mmCIF file of C-alpha atoms and ligand atoms in Angstrom:
data_model
loop_
_atom_site.group_PDB
_atom_site.id
_atom_site.type_symbol
_atom_site.label_atom_id
_atom_site.label_comp_id
_atom_site.label_asym_id
_atom_site.label_seq_id
_atom_site.Cartn_x
_atom_site.Cartn_y
_atom_site.Cartn_z
ATOM 1 C CA MET A 1 48.461 -11.617 3.443
ATOM 2 C CA MET A 2 50.712 -12.937 0.333
ATOM 3 C CA ARG A 3 51.559 -15.933 2.805
ATOM 4 C CA ASP A 4 49.351 -19.104 3.736
ATOM 5 C CA PHE A 5 50.647 -19.608 7.742
ATOM 6 C CA GLY A 6 49.397 -23.176 8.617
ATOM 7 C CA SER A 7 47.295 -21.879 11.892
ATOM 8 C CA ARG A 8 49.151 -24.958 14.089
ATOM 9 C CA ASP A 9 52.675 -24.140 13.140
ATOM 10 C CA PRO A 10 55.032 -22.836 15.169
ATOM 11 C CA ARG A 11 55.480 -19.316 13.322
ATOM 12 C CA PHE A 12 51.974 -18.807 13.202
ATOM 13 C CA ILE A 13 51.718 -19.094 17.266
ATOM 14 C CA ALA A 14 54.723 -17.184 17.436
ATOM 15 C CA LEU A 15 52.786 -14.410 15.346
ATOM 16 C CA THR A 16 49.812 -14.573 17.641
ATOM 17 C CA GLY A 17 52.043 -14.467 20.196
ATOM 18 C CA ARG A 18 53.743 -10.888 19.332
ATOM 19 C CA VAL A 19 50.314 -9.384 18.156
ATOM 20 C CA ARG A 20 48.676 -10.131 21.723
ATOM 21 C CA GLU A 21 51.482 -8.797 23.636
ATOM 22 C CA ARG A 22 51.828 -5.664 21.405
ATOM 23 C CA LEU A 23 48.061 -4.837 21.815
ATOM 24 C CA LEU A 24 48.941 -5.160 25.545
ATOM 25 C CA SER A 25 51.479 -2.378 25.699
ATOM 26 C CA LEU A 26 49.918 -0.148 23.784
ATOM 27 C CA CYS A 27 47.227 0.208 26.661
ATOM 28 C CA MET A 28 50.150 -0.158 29.226
ATOM 29 C CA GLY A 29 48.444 -3.358 30.161
ATOM 30 C CA SER A 30 51.285 -5.713 30.353
ATOM 31 C CA GLU A 31 51.022 -6.056 33.941
ATOM 32 C CA SER A 32 47.429 -6.227 35.027
ATOM 33 C CA HIS A 33 45.648 -7.519 32.111
ATOM 34 C CA VAL A 34 45.491 -9.954 29.208
ATOM 35 C CA ALA A 35 44.849 -9.676 25.352
ATOM 36 C CA VAL A 36 42.225 -12.245 23.992
ATOM 37 C CA PRO A 37 41.964 -12.339 20.114
ATOM 38 C CA ILE A 38 38.189 -13.417 18.738
ATOM 39 C CA GLN A 39 37.327 -14.429 15.351
ATOM 40 C CA GLY A 40 35.160 -11.751 13.539
ATOM 41 C CA SER A 41 33.944 -8.296 13.210
ATOM 42 C CA GLY A 42 33.899 -5.894 16.349
ATOM 43 C CA THR A 43 30.147 -6.705 17.295
ATOM 44 C CA TYR A 44 31.362 -10.361 17.599
ATOM 45 C CA ALA A 45 34.115 -9.137 20.356
ATOM 46 C CA VAL A 46 31.643 -7.099 21.933
ATOM 47 C CA GLU A 47 29.112 -9.983 22.700
ATOM 48 C CA ALA A 48 32.261 -12.177 23.412
ATOM 49 C CA ALA A 49 32.897 -9.719 26.099
ATOM 50 C CA LEU A 50 29.278 -9.205 27.186
ATOM 51 C CA GLY A 51 28.829 -12.935 27.397
ATOM 52 C CA THR A 52 31.619 -13.789 28.800
ATOM 53 C CA PHE A 53 31.750 -10.920 31.685
ATOM 54 C CA CYS A 54 28.304 -9.514 32.412
ATOM 55 C CA HIS A 55 26.478 -10.805 35.217
ATOM 56 C CA HIS A 56 24.348 -13.482 35.149
ATOM 57 C CA THR A 57 21.420 -12.475 37.788
ATOM 58 C CA ARG A 58 22.625 -8.682 38.382
ATOM 59 C CA PRO A 59 22.283 -5.794 35.827
ATOM 60 C CA THR A 60 24.540 -3.882 33.721
ATOM 61 C CA LEU A 61 24.480 -0.453 33.498
ATOM 62 C CA VAL A 62 24.536 0.576 29.676
ATOM 63 C CA LEU A 63 25.740 4.256 29.016
ATOM 64 C CA ILE A 64 24.250 4.785 25.414
ATOM 65 C CA ASN A 65 24.502 7.725 23.580
ATOM 66 C CA GLY A 66 24.508 6.013 20.369
ATOM 67 C CA ALA A 67 23.811 3.203 17.851
ATOM 68 C CA TYR A 68 26.662 1.135 19.211
ATOM 69 C CA GLY A 69 25.703 1.749 23.108
ATOM 70 C CA ARG A 70 21.878 0.742 21.958
ATOM 71 C CA ARG A 71 23.324 -2.452 20.154
ATOM 72 C CA ILE A 72 25.237 -3.352 23.429
ATOM 73 C CA ALA A 73 22.087 -3.320 25.497
ATOM 74 C CA SER A 74 20.238 -5.185 22.948
ATOM 75 C CA ILE A 75 22.976 -8.308 22.605
ATOM 76 C CA LEU A 76 22.848 -8.172 26.456
ATOM 77 C CA GLU A 77 18.740 -8.528 26.545
ATOM 78 C CA ARG A 78 19.071 -11.057 23.736
ATOM 79 C CA ILE A 79 21.305 -13.343 25.921
ATOM 80 C CA GLY A 80 19.115 -12.943 28.703
ATOM 81 C CA ARG A 81 21.231 -10.356 31.075
ATOM 82 C CA ARG A 82 19.684 -7.389 32.706
ATOM 83 C CA VAL A 83 19.880 -4.152 31.414
ATOM 84 C CA ARG A 84 19.696 -0.908 33.002
ATOM 85 C CA ARG A 85 20.210 2.148 30.398
ATOM 86 C CA TYR A 86 21.115 5.635 31.072
ATOM 87 C CA GLU A 87 20.798 7.233 28.121
ATOM 88 C CA THR A 88 21.956 11.052 26.651
ATOM 89 C CA PRO A 89 21.183 12.829 23.552
ATOM 90 C CA GLU A 90 23.428 11.805 20.989
ATOM 91 C CA HIS A 91 25.497 15.126 21.272
ATOM 92 C CA VAL A 92 25.417 15.009 25.147
ATOM 93 C CA PRO A 93 28.039 12.853 26.696
ATOM 94 C CA PRO A 94 26.866 10.887 29.910
ATOM 95 C CA ALA A 95 27.120 12.568 33.633
ATOM 96 C CA PRO A 96 29.604 11.097 35.432
ATOM 97 C CA SER A 97 27.574 12.465 38.576
ATOM 98 C CA ALA A 98 24.474 10.839 37.518
ATOM 99 C CA ILE A 99 26.326 7.727 36.734
ATOM 100 C CA ALA A 100 27.822 8.011 40.697
ATOM 101 C CA ARG A 101 24.216 8.326 41.940
ATOM 102 C CA MET A 102 22.492 5.542 39.695
ATOM 103 C CA LEU A 103 25.683 3.566 41.083
ATOM 104 C CA LYS A 104 24.956 4.319 44.554
ATOM 105 C CA GLU A 105 21.249 3.909 44.481
ATOM 106 C CA ASP A 106 21.152 0.632 42.595
ATOM 107 C CA PRO A 107 23.711 -1.592 44.377
ATOM 108 C CA GLU A 108 22.216 -4.723 42.624
ATOM 109 C CA ILE A 109 24.300 -3.036 39.410
ATOM 110 C CA ALA A 110 27.544 -5.339 38.851
ATOM 111 C CA ASP A 111 29.486 -3.446 35.725
ATOM 112 C CA ALA A 112 29.225 -0.552 33.576
ATOM 113 C CA VAL A 113 29.495 -0.467 29.878
ATOM 114 C CA LEU A 114 30.746 2.862 27.890
ATOM 115 C CA VAL A 115 31.133 3.078 24.344
ATOM 116 C CA HIS A 116 34.598 5.209 24.341
ATOM 117 C CA CYS A 117 34.033 6.991 21.265
ATOM 118 C CA GLU A 118 30.688 6.672 19.861
ATOM 119 C CA THR A 119 31.187 6.400 15.940
ATOM 120 C CA THR A 120 27.055 7.403 15.495
ATOM 121 C CA SER A 121 28.228 10.872 16.167
ATOM 122 C CA GLY A 122 31.691 10.991 16.926
ATOM 123 C CA ILE A 123 31.557 11.866 20.299
ATOM 124 C CA LEU A 124 34.261 11.500 22.970
ATOM 125 C CA ASN A 125 32.864 10.327 25.568
ATOM 126 C CA PRO A 126 34.783 11.074 28.871
ATOM 127 C CA LEU A 127 36.406 7.917 29.690
ATOM 128 C CA ASP A 128 38.910 8.557 32.775
ATOM 129 C CA GLU A 129 35.712 10.731 34.580
ATOM 130 C CA ILE A 130 33.667 7.679 34.007
ATOM 131 C CA ALA A 131 36.323 5.049 34.932
ATOM 132 C CA THR A 132 36.651 6.931 38.536
ATOM 133 C CA VAL A 133 33.213 6.922 39.282
ATOM 134 C CA VAL A 134 32.850 3.598 38.250
ATOM 135 C CA ARG A 135 35.855 2.117 40.258
ATOM 136 C CA ASP A 136 34.968 4.379 43.151
ATOM 137 C CA ALA A 137 31.658 2.982 43.518
ATOM 138 C CA GLY A 138 33.246 -0.804 43.479
ATOM 139 C CA ARG A 139 31.966 -1.689 40.183
ATOM 140 C CA GLY A 140 33.650 -3.183 37.010
ATOM 141 C CA LEU A 141 34.051 -1.124 33.889
ATOM 142 C CA ILE A 142 33.804 -2.458 30.266
ATOM 143 C CA VAL A 143 34.467 -0.241 27.425
ATOM 144 C CA ASP A 144 33.729 -0.078 23.760
ATOM 145 C CA ALA A 145 37.162 1.080 22.161
ATOM 146 C CA MET A 146 36.487 -0.153 18.798
ATOM 147 C CA SER A 147 37.089 3.346 17.149
ATOM 148 C CA SER A 148 39.493 5.226 19.669
ATOM 149 C CA PHE A 149 41.928 2.268 20.228
ATOM 150 C CA GLY A 150 45.323 2.748 18.408
ATOM 151 C CA ALA A 151 44.537 6.545 17.418
ATOM 152 C CA ILE A 152 43.469 7.838 21.471
ATOM 153 C CA PRO A 153 45.660 7.487 24.604
ATOM 154 C CA ILE A 154 44.286 4.686 26.793
ATOM 155 C CA ASP A 155 46.328 3.951 30.305
ATOM 156 C CA LEU A 156 45.216 0.976 31.923
ATOM 157 C CA ARG A 157 48.257 1.878 34.614
ATOM 158 C CA ARG A 158 45.940 5.116 35.274
ATOM 159 C CA THR A 159 42.503 4.360 34.100
ATOM 160 C CA PRO A 160 40.592 1.725 35.869
ATOM 161 C CA ILE A 161 38.900 -0.509 33.301
ATOM 162 C CA ASP A 162 38.333 -4.352 33.363
ATOM 163 C CA VAL A 163 37.671 -4.883 30.133
ATOM 164 C CA LEU A 164 38.539 -3.131 26.737
ATOM 165 C CA ILE A 165 37.164 -4.459 23.451
ATOM 166 C CA ALA A 166 38.185 -3.286 20.223
ATOM 167 C CA SER A 167 39.087 -4.396 16.401
ATOM 168 C CA SER A 168 42.107 -4.646 13.709
ATOM 169 C CA ASN A 169 40.201 -2.425 11.070
ATOM 170 C CA LYS A 170 39.437 1.077 12.444
ATOM 171 C CA GLY A 171 42.467 3.249 14.400
ATOM 172 C CA LEU A 172 45.314 0.045 13.908
ATOM 173 C CA GLU A 173 44.696 0.281 10.222
ATOM 174 C CA GLY A 174 44.744 -3.411 9.931
ATOM 175 C CA VAL A 175 42.283 -5.348 7.759
ATOM 176 C CA PRO A 176 38.701 -6.404 8.867
ATOM 177 C CA GLY A 177 38.200 -9.891 10.536
ATOM 178 C CA VAL A 178 39.495 -9.944 13.917
ATOM 179 C CA GLY A 179 38.322 -8.522 16.941
ATOM 180 C CA PHE A 180 40.282 -8.497 20.561
ATOM 181 C CA VAL A 181 39.627 -8.272 24.338
ATOM 182 C CA ILE A 182 41.868 -6.639 27.139
ATOM 183 C CA ALA A 183 40.487 -7.875 29.946
ATOM 184 C CA ARG A 184 42.196 -8.000 33.870
ATOM 185 C CA ARG A 185 43.479 -11.519 34.400
ATOM 186 C CA GLU A 186 41.605 -12.304 37.581
ATOM 187 C CA ARG A 187 38.430 -11.294 35.849
ATOM 188 C CA LEU A 188 39.316 -13.578 33.121
ATOM 189 C CA ALA A 189 40.133 -16.268 35.465
ATOM 190 C CA ALA A 190 36.736 -15.912 37.328
ATOM 191 C CA SER A 191 34.988 -16.071 34.236
ATOM 192 C CA ALA A 192 35.089 -19.649 33.378
ATOM 193 C CA GLY A 193 31.502 -21.567 32.536
ATOM 194 C CA GLN A 194 29.823 -17.832 31.935
ATOM 195 C CA CYS A 195 29.577 -17.199 28.398
ATOM 196 C CA HIS A 196 26.102 -18.139 26.866
ATOM 197 C CA SER A 197 27.857 -19.443 23.510
ATOM 198 C CA VAL A 198 31.217 -22.076 22.840
ATOM 199 C CA SER A 199 32.661 -19.747 19.921
ATOM 200 C CA LEU A 200 32.349 -16.699 21.792
ATOM 201 C CA ASP A 201 33.618 -17.836 25.631
ATOM 202 C CA LEU A 202 36.675 -15.943 25.971
ATOM 203 C CA HIS A 203 37.655 -17.513 29.211
ATOM 204 C CA ASP A 204 37.845 -20.867 26.976
ATOM 205 C CA GLN A 205 39.652 -18.718 24.303
ATOM 206 C CA TRP A 206 42.059 -17.485 26.558
ATOM 207 C CA ARG A 207 42.775 -21.282 28.054
ATOM 208 C CA GLY A 208 43.238 -22.324 24.539
ATOM 209 C CA LEU A 209 45.941 -19.902 23.523
ATOM 210 C CA GLU A 210 47.705 -20.465 27.139
ATOM 211 C CA ALA A 211 48.146 -24.244 27.305
ATOM 212 C CA ASN A 212 49.678 -24.407 23.581
ATOM 213 C CA GLY A 213 49.275 -21.152 21.566
ATOM 214 C CA GLN A 214 46.952 -22.028 19.361
ATOM 215 C CA TRP A 215 43.153 -20.431 18.875
ATOM 216 C CA ARG A 216 40.537 -23.139 19.136
ATOM 217 C CA PHE A 217 39.127 -22.896 15.935
ATOM 218 C CA THR A 218 40.694 -21.645 12.751
ATOM 219 C CA PRO A 219 41.943 -18.334 12.728
ATOM 220 C CA PRO A 220 41.712 -15.781 10.094
ATOM 221 C CA THR A 221 45.875 -16.402 9.496
ATOM 222 C CA HIS A 222 45.961 -13.524 6.795
ATOM 223 C CA VAL A 223 44.119 -10.947 8.646
ATOM 224 C CA VAL A 224 46.159 -11.794 12.057
ATOM 225 C CA ALA A 225 49.426 -11.710 9.526
ATOM 226 C CA ALA A 226 48.154 -8.190 8.437
ATOM 227 C CA LEU A 227 47.733 -7.047 11.831
ATOM 228 C CA ALA A 228 51.210 -7.999 12.721
ATOM 229 C CA ALA A 229 52.061 -5.534 10.214
ATOM 230 C CA ALA A 230 49.754 -3.354 10.639
ATOM 231 C CA LEU A 231 50.977 -3.029 14.400
ATOM 232 C CA GLU A 232 54.423 -2.356 13.284
ATOM 233 C CA ALA A 233 53.341 0.231 11.144
ATOM 234 C CA LEU A 234 51.545 1.876 14.415
ATOM 235 C CA GLU A 235 54.901 1.842 15.839
ATOM 236 C CA ALA A 236 56.623 3.367 12.778
ATOM 237 C CA GLU A 237 54.752 6.172 12.974
ATOM 238 C CA GLY A 238 55.435 6.716 16.451
ATOM 239 C CA GLY A 239 52.824 5.056 18.501
ATOM 240 C CA ILE A 240 49.235 6.401 19.258
ATOM 241 C CA ALA A 241 50.742 9.698 19.785
ATOM 242 C CA GLY A 242 52.160 10.036 16.643
ATOM 243 C CA ARG A 243 48.697 8.575 15.134
ATOM 244 C CA PHE A 244 46.613 10.753 17.272
ATOM 245 C CA ALA A 245 48.561 14.081 15.455
ATOM 246 C CA ARG A 246 48.085 12.726 12.122
ATOM 247 C CA TYR A 247 44.224 12.032 12.600
ATOM 248 C CA HIS A 248 44.124 15.393 14.393
ATOM 249 C CA GLU A 249 45.348 17.046 11.895
ATOM 250 C CA ASN A 250 43.217 15.835 9.353
ATOM 251 C CA CYS A 251 40.455 16.406 11.523
ATOM 252 C CA ARG A 252 40.723 19.987 12.052
ATOM 253 C CA VAL A 253 41.842 20.342 7.961
ATOM 254 C CA LEU A 254 38.479 18.328 7.033
ATOM 255 C CA ILE A 255 36.162 21.139 9.452
ATOM 256 C CA ASP A 256 38.052 23.971 8.042
ATOM 257 C CA GLY A 257 37.569 23.259 4.753
ATOM 258 C CA LEU A 258 34.099 22.079 4.912
ATOM 259 C CA GLY A 259 33.305 24.815 7.217
ATOM 260 C CA ALA A 260 34.852 27.136 4.233
ATOM 261 C CA LEU A 261 31.833 25.661 1.939
ATOM 262 C CA GLY A 262 29.383 26.712 4.839
ATOM 263 C CA ALA A 263 29.258 22.898 6.217
ATOM 264 C CA VAL A 264 29.009 22.910 10.169
ATOM 265 C CA PRO A 265 29.247 20.021 12.475
ATOM 266 C CA LEU A 266 27.060 18.357 15.246
ATOM 267 C CA LEU A 267 29.659 18.495 17.903
ATOM 268 C CA PRO A 268 31.593 21.484 19.637
ATOM 269 C CA ALA A 269 35.529 21.122 19.352
ATOM 270 C CA GLN A 270 35.804 19.888 22.714
ATOM 271 C CA LEU A 271 33.850 16.642 22.406
ATOM 272 C CA GLN A 272 34.607 16.027 18.877
ATOM 273 C CA ALA A 273 37.343 12.903 18.359
ATOM 274 C CA PRO A 274 39.502 13.297 15.262
ATOM 275 C CA ILE A 275 37.771 9.771 14.350
ATOM 276 C CA ILE A 276 34.553 10.616 12.157
ATOM 277 C CA VAL A 277 32.748 13.731 11.467
ATOM 278 C CA THR A 278 29.147 14.305 11.292
ATOM 279 C CA PHE A 279 27.967 17.730 9.564
ATOM 280 C CA HIS A 280 24.230 18.848 9.798
ATOM 281 C CA MET A 281 22.478 18.333 6.545
ATOM 282 C CA PRO A 282 22.874 21.224 3.880
ATOM 283 C CA ALA A 283 19.645 23.232 3.631
ATOM 284 C CA ASP A 284 20.201 23.606 -0.268
ATOM 285 C CA PRO A 285 17.159 21.990 -1.772
ATOM 286 C CA ALA A 286 19.665 20.998 -4.788
ATOM 287 C CA PHE A 287 21.662 18.972 -1.837
ATOM 288 C CA ALA A 288 20.875 15.256 -2.341
ATOM 289 C CA PHE A 289 23.055 12.827 -0.120
ATOM 290 C CA GLN A 290 23.055 9.629 -2.570
ATOM 291 C CA ARG A 291 24.275 12.473 -5.379
ATOM 292 C CA PHE A 292 26.796 13.670 -3.157
ATOM 293 C CA TYR A 293 28.136 10.496 -2.324
ATOM 294 C CA GLY A 294 27.806 9.207 -6.118
ATOM 295 C CA ALA A 295 30.194 12.605 -7.112
ATOM 296 C CA LEU A 296 32.643 12.050 -4.273
ATOM 297 C CA ALA A 297 33.011 8.429 -4.823
ATOM 298 C CA ASP A 298 33.785 9.277 -8.485
ATOM 299 C CA ARG A 299 36.728 11.519 -7.692
ATOM 300 C CA GLY A 300 37.850 8.874 -5.356
ATOM 301 C CA PHE A 301 36.447 9.387 -2.098
ATOM 302 C CA LEU A 302 34.007 7.458 -0.276
ATOM 303 C CA ILE A 303 31.835 9.257 2.917
ATOM 304 C CA TYR A 304 29.356 8.273 5.408
ATOM 305 C CA PRO A 305 25.680 8.431 5.427
ATOM 306 C CA GLY A 306 24.567 9.910 8.571
ATOM 307 C CA LYS A 307 23.614 7.621 11.620
ATOM 308 C CA LEU A 308 21.682 10.063 14.064
ATOM 309 C CA THR A 309 18.091 9.168 15.170
ATOM 310 C CA GLY A 310 15.999 12.235 14.440
ATOM 311 C CA VAL A 311 18.784 14.776 12.942
ATOM 312 C CA GLU A 312 19.487 14.578 9.444
ATOM 313 C CA SER A 313 23.302 14.585 8.398
ATOM 314 C CA PHE A 314 26.238 12.734 7.143
ATOM 315 C CA ARG A 315 29.426 11.740 7.992
ATOM 316 C CA VAL A 316 33.237 12.091 6.897
ATOM 317 C CA GLY A 317 35.904 9.258 8.450
ATOM 318 C CA CYS A 318 39.477 11.053 10.011
ATOM 319 C CA ILE A 319 41.239 7.726 9.879
ATOM 320 C CA GLY A 320 42.850 4.935 8.189
ATOM 321 C CA GLN A 321 45.720 5.717 6.290
ATOM 322 C CA VAL A 322 44.752 9.848 4.861
ATOM 323 C CA ARG A 323 46.919 12.534 5.858
ATOM 324 C CA ALA A 324 45.853 16.227 5.933
ATOM 325 C CA THR A 325 46.732 16.340 2.079
ATOM 326 C CA ASP A 326 44.265 13.769 1.430
ATOM 327 C CA MET A 327 42.123 15.684 3.342
ATOM 328 C CA VAL A 328 42.573 19.070 1.385
ATOM 329 C CA ARG A 329 42.192 17.312 -1.815
ATOM 330 C CA PHE A 330 38.885 15.894 -0.475
ATOM 331 C CA VAL A 331 37.378 19.498 0.129
ATOM 332 C CA ALA A 332 38.757 20.191 -3.371
ATOM 333 C CA ALA A 333 36.446 17.206 -4.773
ATOM 334 C CA ALA A 334 33.581 18.236 -2.288
ATOM 335 C CA ARG A 335 34.038 21.411 -3.688
ATOM 336 C CA ALA A 336 33.624 20.355 -7.785
ATOM 337 C CA ALA A 337 30.777 17.985 -6.215
ATOM 338 C CA LEU A 338 28.740 20.599 -5.060
ATOM 339 C CA GLU A 339 29.497 22.598 -8.285
ATOM 340 C CA SER A 340 28.177 19.560 -10.688
ATOM 341 C CA MET A 341 25.144 19.359 -8.178
ATOM 342 C CA GLY A 342 24.133 23.077 -8.384
ATOM 343 C CA VAL A 343 24.682 22.954 -4.497
ATOM 344 C CA ALA A 344 25.637 26.809 -3.093
ATOM 345 C CA SER A 345 26.842 26.154 -0.154
ATOM 346 C CA LEU A 346 26.792 23.364 2.863
ATOM 347 C CA ALA A 347 25.153 25.405 5.149
ATOM 348 C CA PRO A 348 22.065 24.066 7.129
ATOM 349 C CA SER A 349 18.915 25.404 7.629
ATOM 350 C CA LEU A 350 19.314 25.424 11.559
ATOM 351 C CA ALA A 351 22.875 27.789 10.873
HETATM 352 C C1 PLP B 401 32.872 -0.209 14.443
HETATM 353 C C2 PLP B 401 32.255 -0.314 15.743
HETATM 354 C C3 PLP B 401 31.589 -1.271 16.211
HETATM 355 C C4 PLP B 401 31.829 -2.902 15.766
HETATM 356 O O1 PLP B 401 31.365 -2.973 14.352
HETATM 357 P P1 PLP B 401 31.473 -4.144 13.520
HETATM 358 O O2 PLP B 401 30.520 -3.808 11.970
HETATM 359 O O3 PLP B 401 31.717 -5.201 14.261
HETATM 360 O O4 PLP B 401 33.068 -4.198 13.358
HETATM 361 C C5 PLP B 401 31.264 -1.317 17.640
HETATM 362 N N1 PLP B 401 31.568 -0.036 18.463
HETATM 363 C C6 PLP B 401 32.064 0.778 17.532
HETATM 364 C C7 PLP B 401 31.738 2.224 18.746
HETATM 365 C C8 PLP B 401 32.499 1.127 16.731
HETATM 366 O O5 PLP B 401 32.969 2.154 15.837
#
């Protein structure tokens, strides 16, 4: 990032090409899919994918169990596409059998959209089972894999996914500013003129890249260079398997450590992705999230407020350049922060 690239210079063109290839090979999509980067945060990539691929007259089935699923439905509505919702509570994954039934009962539905890891709660939705059901019903599947890509294996040779969406700054550990969409080649080729937006049109973005290797509009050159470096670091860590192992260990140390202080996670272990953990709000009247946040920040740790509807909670991330030793330090910092607040335990009232 300390170097300025010319956005139309051959070195930057080559860099973009390497990043696109590496992204595809991470999900085994080199034979079948194409990676198209798009400027902006993850939501820009989601909106680009929905606008480029969702049908104009047939409805899209949106599987919702958190804020990111709800955002997908509201984007589709905003751009005038028809939406069918299948909503489950935030701690409950969508049932593949129910999806199969909805697709059977409504032959108009063209595609389904799934959030792989719903970062609202940290729940891991059953991607493989849902992809199989959607494929068997002859429909397409669009997956928001924003927080799971690079951290949890996805194999496009085994799992039928038409469109996969992610960004630079979560499991890939790059800096924020670029998203990307990995789309089945035929589907991308068939999407000309479909997007409601010029700047978010992935078909045109792809055609531009194929024509001369250049981005249509000014690319975030420093961010793309950082993503190239982040992809090298991922490889050096042993690829997605190595990264998954580190995040999994982070998650275990976190849940065990805060658990010893009384904290109770929202999700059972089999639904918990090693990405972000939601804990129930502690019952101790001396506990206040903002004070806890501040006391942890003073000790060098930033956590997240809860994002659930209805249930009070707070969240702690497991991803990024952190390892188990950092999680041990975090648990010690949490213990000290609670002591400073006069909080005896993180136990929620329901436990
Ligand atoms: C982070 C995230 C997004 C995109 O968020 P941005 O703030 O726009 O980068 C979308 N979906 C999921 C599941 C996410 O975790």
